[in-house]
Amino acid sequence: MKRGVTPERLVRGAAAWVLAALLTVPAAAASAQPGPNGGTDVQQVLRAAQGMGAATLKQSKDGPRITADAGLIGYTVIFSGCDAAGRFCTHMVLETLWRDLALEDAVRWNQEWSGGRAYMDGDLLVLDHWVSLGGGMSDQALTELMDWWTYIMYEAQAQFYD
């Protein structure tokens, strides 16, 4: 009988590892499960926003929205495609507004950055980023998204006002 790593032992070991991994996935990925009609729970996004700073959830006639801040920069999360209870949403847009800027600032941002989209809305420069939530988003992915959004907002502030 041969000792050591044989193809059969390798396959059995890999199968045992895959089985162990599959048994732990439901508990770890429970928050990544989409709602009954797809989408991500608004409360899950709220917790991710609260991890970056103060954040409050408000229901409006247009659907849920989160008003939040990441340090000194305020932003809004606007949801769409939500269920009848305003919970599981298929899309969201992260949005922050800047005053005392011009169209040239928006154009420069769009030329230099692929993160977010800048445009003028009256006398406000809007920086936004659309996100699909249709398949559900894990807590880790939401945290990484909020970290990235915070980074983008601070980079925008530096570019616009420094």
PDB file of C-alpha atoms in Angstrom:
ATOM      1  CA  MET A   1       0.000   0.000   0.000  1.00  0.00           C
ATOM      2  CA  LYS A   2       1.383   3.386  -1.013  1.00  0.00           C
ATOM      3  CA  ARG A   3       1.634   6.192   1.511  1.00  0.00           C
ATOM      4  CA  GLY A   4       1.702   9.877   0.720  1.00  0.00           C
ATOM      5  CA  VAL A   5      -0.447  11.913  -1.612  1.00  0.00           C
ATOM      6  CA  THR A   6      -2.190   9.778  -4.190  1.00  0.00           C
ATOM      7  CA  PRO A   7      -4.827  10.964  -6.649  1.00  0.00           C
ATOM      8  CA  GLU A   8      -7.516   9.174  -4.633  1.00  0.00           C
ATOM      9  CA  ARG A   9      -6.436  10.802  -1.351  1.00  0.00           C
ATOM     10  CA  LEU A  10      -6.236  14.176  -3.076  1.00  0.00           C
ATOM     11  CA  VAL A  11      -9.782  13.840  -4.425  1.00  0.00           C
ATOM     12  CA  ARG A  12     -11.131  12.645  -1.041  1.00  0.00           C
ATOM     13  CA  GLY A  13      -9.359  15.501   0.748  1.00  0.00           C
ATOM     14  CA  ALA A  14     -10.651  18.064  -1.725  1.00  0.00           C
ATOM     15  CA  ALA A  15     -14.173  16.644  -1.463  1.00  0.00           C
ATOM     16  CA  ALA A  16     -14.043  16.867   2.338  1.00  0.00           C
ATOM     17  CA  TRP A  17     -12.813  20.472   2.142  1.00  0.00           C
ATOM     18  CA  VAL A  18     -15.560  21.443  -0.339  1.00  0.00           C
ATOM     19  CA  LEU A  19     -18.212  19.797   1.840  1.00  0.00           C
ATOM     20  CA  ALA A  20     -16.939  21.616   4.937  1.00  0.00           C
ATOM     21  CA  ALA A  21     -16.912  24.907   3.045  1.00  0.00           C
ATOM     22  CA  LEU A  22     -20.451  24.368   1.765  1.00  0.00           C
ATOM     23  CA  LEU A  23     -21.719  23.620   5.254  1.00  0.00           C
ATOM     24  CA  THR A  24     -20.388  26.956   6.540  1.00  0.00           C
ATOM     25  CA  VAL A  25     -21.632  29.096   3.626  1.00  0.00           C
ATOM     26  CA  PRO A  26     -25.306  29.495   4.625  1.00  0.00           C
ATOM     27  CA  ALA A  27     -24.474  31.110   7.968  1.00  0.00           C
ATOM     28  CA  ALA A  28     -21.796  33.375   6.525  1.00  0.00           C
ATOM     29  CA  ALA A  29     -23.739  34.384   3.425  1.00  0.00           C
ATOM     30  CA  ALA A  30     -27.186  34.768   4.970  1.00  0.00           C
ATOM     31  CA  SER A  31     -27.060  38.538   4.593  1.00  0.00           C
ATOM     32  CA  ALA A  32     -26.142  38.178   0.925  1.00  0.00           C
ATOM     33  CA  GLN A  33     -29.421  36.453   0.059  1.00  0.00           C
ATOM     34  CA  PRO A  34     -31.703  38.626  -2.063  1.00  0.00           C
ATOM     35  CA  GLY A  35     -35.241  39.356  -0.997  1.00  0.00           C
ATOM     36  CA  PRO A  36     -38.262  37.495  -2.321  1.00  0.00           C
ATOM     37  CA  ASN A  37     -38.221  39.482  -5.577  1.00  0.00           C
ATOM     38  CA  GLY A  38     -34.466  40.056  -5.666  1.00  0.00           C
ATOM     39  CA  GLY A  39     -32.753  43.070  -4.193  1.00  0.00           C
ATOM     40  CA  THR A  40     -30.880  43.954  -1.044  1.00  0.00           C
ATOM     41  CA  ASP A  41     -32.452  44.907   2.281  1.00  0.00           C
ATOM     42  CA  VAL A  42     -32.322  48.656   2.907  1.00  0.00           C
ATOM     43  CA  GLN A  43     -31.437  47.979   6.576  1.00  0.00           C
ATOM     44  CA  GLN A  44     -28.311  46.178   5.404  1.00  0.00           C
ATOM     45  CA  VAL A  45     -27.232  49.251   3.418  1.00  0.00           C
ATOM     46  CA  LEU A  46     -28.064  51.471   6.410  1.00  0.00           C
ATOM     47  CA  ARG A  47     -25.733  49.425   8.645  1.00  0.00           C
ATOM     48  CA  ALA A  48     -22.937  49.775   6.083  1.00  0.00           C
ATOM     49  CA  ALA A  49     -23.487  53.547   5.907  1.00  0.00           C
ATOM     50  CA  GLN A  50     -23.505  53.772   9.717  1.00  0.00           C
ATOM     51  CA  GLY A  51     -20.116  52.056   9.679  1.00  0.00           C
ATOM     52  CA  MET A  52     -18.761  55.151   7.896  1.00  0.00           C
ATOM     53  CA  GLY A  53     -20.484  57.781  10.072  1.00  0.00           C
ATOM     54  CA  ALA A  54     -23.927  59.024  11.072  1.00  0.00           C
ATOM     55  CA  ALA A  55     -26.760  57.752   8.868  1.00  0.00           C
ATOM     56  CA  THR A  56     -30.553  57.813   9.084  1.00  0.00           C
ATOM     57  CA  LEU A  57     -33.179  56.060   6.996  1.00  0.00           C
ATOM     58  CA  LYS A  58     -36.275  57.937   5.873  1.00  0.00           C
ATOM     59  CA  GLN A  59     -39.257  56.724   3.891  1.00  0.00           C
ATOM     60  CA  SER A  60     -40.646  59.120   1.307  1.00  0.00           C
ATOM     61  CA  LYS A  61     -43.360  58.817  -1.310  1.00  0.00           C
ATOM     62  CA  ASP A  62     -40.584  58.038  -3.813  1.00  0.00           C
ATOM     63  CA  GLY A  63     -39.166  55.254  -1.655  1.00  0.00           C
ATOM     64  CA  PRO A  64     -36.522  54.869   1.032  1.00  0.00           C
ATOM     65  CA  ARG A  65     -33.448  57.056   1.249  1.00  0.00           C
ATOM     66  CA  ILE A  66     -30.524  57.286   3.605  1.00  0.00           C
ATOM     67  CA  THR A  67     -29.055  60.619   4.634  1.00  0.00           C
ATOM     68  CA  ALA A  68     -25.519  60.109   5.875  1.00  0.00           C
ATOM     69  CA  ASP A  69     -22.100  61.569   6.345  1.00  0.00           C
ATOM     70  CA  ALA A  70     -18.584  60.258   6.068  1.00  0.00           C
ATOM     71  CA  GLY A  71     -16.663  62.602   8.294  1.00  0.00           C
ATOM     72  CA  LEU A  72     -17.317  66.136   7.062  1.00  0.00           C
ATOM     73  CA  ILE A  73     -18.907  65.173   3.738  1.00  0.00           C
ATOM     74  CA  GLY A  74     -22.636  64.495   3.553  1.00  0.00           C
ATOM     75  CA  TYR A  75     -24.276  62.226   1.007  1.00  0.00           C
ATOM     76  CA  THR A  76     -27.570  60.540   0.214  1.00  0.00           C
ATOM     77  CA  VAL A  77     -28.409  56.983  -0.802  1.00  0.00           C
ATOM     78  CA  ILE A  78     -31.521  56.862  -2.988  1.00  0.00           C
ATOM     79  CA  PHE A  79     -33.159  53.457  -3.561  1.00  0.00           C
ATOM     80  CA  SER A  80     -35.321  52.201  -6.419  1.00  0.00           C
ATOM     81  CA  GLY A  81     -36.941  48.948  -7.433  1.00  0.00           C
ATOM     82  CA  CYS A  82     -38.015  48.219  -3.851  1.00  0.00           C
ATOM     83  CA  ASP A  83     -40.764  45.829  -2.768  1.00  0.00           C
ATOM     84  CA  ALA A  84     -44.157  47.130  -1.586  1.00  0.00           C
ATOM     85  CA  ALA A  85     -42.816  47.500   1.976  1.00  0.00           C
ATOM     86  CA  GLY A  86     -39.870  49.597   0.727  1.00  0.00           C
ATOM     87  CA  ARG A  87     -37.361  46.985   1.855  1.00  0.00           C
ATOM     88  CA  PHE A  88     -35.663  44.912  -0.801  1.00  0.00           C
ATOM     89  CA  CYS A  89     -34.385  47.231  -3.519  1.00  0.00           C
ATOM     90  CA  THR A  90     -32.758  46.381  -6.832  1.00  0.00           C
ATOM     91  CA  HIS A  91     -30.844  49.650  -7.338  1.00  0.00           C
ATOM     92  CA  MET A  92     -29.380  52.503  -5.361  1.00  0.00           C
ATOM     93  CA  VAL A  93     -27.516  55.665  -6.192  1.00  0.00           C
ATOM     94  CA  LEU A  94     -24.923  57.227  -3.881  1.00  0.00           C
ATOM     95  CA  GLU A  95     -25.020  60.989  -4.322  1.00  0.00           C
ATOM     96  CA  THR A  96     -23.226  64.024  -2.922  1.00  0.00           C
ATOM     97  CA  LEU A  97     -23.666  67.681  -3.838  1.00  0.00           C
ATOM     98  CA  TRP A  98     -21.024  70.392  -4.146  1.00  0.00           C
ATOM     99  CA  ARG A  99     -21.550  74.175  -4.173  1.00  0.00           C
ATOM    100  CA  ASP A 100     -19.563  76.984  -5.799  1.00  0.00           C
ATOM    101  CA  LEU A 101     -18.294  74.860  -8.669  1.00  0.00           C
ATOM    102  CA  ALA A 102     -18.641  75.100 -12.431  1.00  0.00           C
ATOM    103  CA  LEU A 103     -19.239  72.827 -15.375  1.00  0.00           C
ATOM    104  CA  GLU A 104     -15.476  72.750 -15.969  1.00  0.00           C
ATOM    105  CA  ASP A 105     -15.037  71.053 -12.583  1.00  0.00           C
ATOM    106  CA  ALA A 106     -17.511  68.319 -13.561  1.00  0.00           C
ATOM    107  CA  VAL A 107     -15.830  67.863 -16.942  1.00  0.00           C
ATOM    108  CA  ARG A 108     -12.393  67.605 -15.321  1.00  0.00           C
ATOM    109  CA  TRP A 109     -13.661  65.020 -12.821  1.00  0.00           C
ATOM    110  CA  ASN A 110     -15.195  62.890 -15.566  1.00  0.00           C
ATOM    111  CA  GLN A 111     -12.000  63.055 -17.625  1.00  0.00           C
ATOM    112  CA  GLU A 112      -9.676  62.134 -14.749  1.00  0.00           C
ATOM    113  CA  TRP A 113     -11.775  59.659 -12.727  1.00  0.00           C
ATOM    114  CA  SER A 114     -13.780  56.587 -13.605  1.00  0.00           C
ATOM    115  CA  GLY A 115     -15.326  56.535 -10.127  1.00  0.00           C
ATOM    116  CA  GLY A 116     -18.648  58.272  -9.974  1.00  0.00           C
ATOM    117  CA  ARG A 117     -20.150  60.657 -12.488  1.00  0.00           C
ATOM    118  CA  ALA A 118     -20.133  64.418 -12.125  1.00  0.00           C
ATOM    119  CA  TYR A 119     -22.695  66.757 -13.668  1.00  0.00           C
ATOM    120  CA  MET A 120     -24.279  70.136 -13.010  1.00  0.00           C
ATOM    121  CA  ASP A 121     -27.823  70.416 -11.663  1.00  0.00           C
ATOM    122  CA  GLY A 122     -28.512  74.122 -11.599  1.00  0.00           C
ATOM    123  CA  ASP A 123     -25.796  75.679  -9.439  1.00  0.00           C
ATOM    124  CA  LEU A 124     -24.867  72.367  -7.773  1.00  0.00           C
ATOM    125  CA  LEU A 125     -22.266  69.895  -8.950  1.00  0.00           C
ATOM    126  CA  VAL A 126     -23.612  66.376  -8.382  1.00  0.00           C
ATOM    127  CA  LEU A 127     -21.287  63.416  -7.941  1.00  0.00           C
ATOM    128  CA  ASP A 128     -23.152  60.123  -8.050  1.00  0.00           C
ATOM    129  CA  HIS A 129     -22.621  56.412  -8.472  1.00  0.00           C
ATOM    130  CA  TRP A 130     -25.309  53.891  -9.459  1.00  0.00           C
ATOM    131  CA  VAL A 131     -25.197  50.395  -7.956  1.00  0.00           C
ATOM    132  CA  SER A 132     -27.191  47.290  -8.898  1.00  0.00           C
ATOM    133  CA  LEU A 133     -28.473  45.390  -5.872  1.00  0.00           C
ATOM    134  CA  GLY A 134     -30.688  42.943  -7.770  1.00  0.00           C
ATOM    135  CA  GLY A 135     -28.866  39.745  -6.888  1.00  0.00           C
ATOM    136  CA  GLY A 136     -28.316  40.717  -3.264  1.00  0.00           C
ATOM    137  CA  MET A 137     -25.117  42.160  -1.847  1.00  0.00           C
ATOM    138  CA  SER A 138     -23.123  40.774   1.064  1.00  0.00           C
ATOM    139  CA  ASP A 139     -22.257  42.834   4.128  1.00  0.00           C
ATOM    140  CA  GLN A 140     -18.591  42.692   3.128  1.00  0.00           C
ATOM    141  CA  ALA A 141     -19.321  43.948  -0.393  1.00  0.00           C
ATOM    142  CA  LEU A 142     -21.445  46.790   1.012  1.00  0.00           C
ATOM    143  CA  THR A 143     -18.703  47.766   3.461  1.00  0.00           C
ATOM    144  CA  GLU A 144     -16.138  47.787   0.648  1.00  0.00           C
ATOM    145  CA  LEU A 145     -18.501  49.857  -1.508  1.00  0.00           C
ATOM    146  CA  MET A 146     -18.981  52.413   1.287  1.00  0.00           C
ATOM    147  CA  ASP A 147     -15.201  52.559   1.863  1.00  0.00           C
ATOM    148  CA  TRP A 148     -14.710  53.184  -1.851  1.00  0.00           C
ATOM    149  CA  TRP A 149     -17.457  55.844  -1.940  1.00  0.00           C
ATOM    150  CA  THR A 150     -15.896  57.642   1.041  1.00  0.00           C
ATOM    151  CA  TYR A 151     -12.520  57.607  -0.728  1.00  0.00           C
ATOM    152  CA  ILE A 152     -14.097  58.991  -3.920  1.00  0.00           C
ATOM    153  CA  MET A 153     -15.850  61.815  -2.030  1.00  0.00           C
ATOM    154  CA  TYR A 154     -12.622  62.887  -0.319  1.00  0.00           C
ATOM    155  CA  GLU A 155     -10.723  62.742  -3.613  1.00  0.00           C
ATOM    156  CA  ALA A 156     -13.447  64.898  -5.174  1.00  0.00           C
ATOM    157  CA  GLN A 157     -13.226  67.399  -2.329  1.00  0.00           C
ATOM    158  CA  ALA A 158      -9.458  67.611  -2.780  1.00  0.00           C
ATOM    159  CA  GLN A 159      -9.764  68.071  -6.540  1.00  0.00           C
ATOM    160  CA  PHE A 160     -12.588  70.615  -6.350  1.00  0.00           C
ATOM    161  CA  TYR A 161     -11.395  72.773  -3.473  1.00  0.00           C
ATOM    162  CA  ASP A 162      -7.603  72.430  -3.154  1.00  0.00           C
TER     163      ASP A 162
END
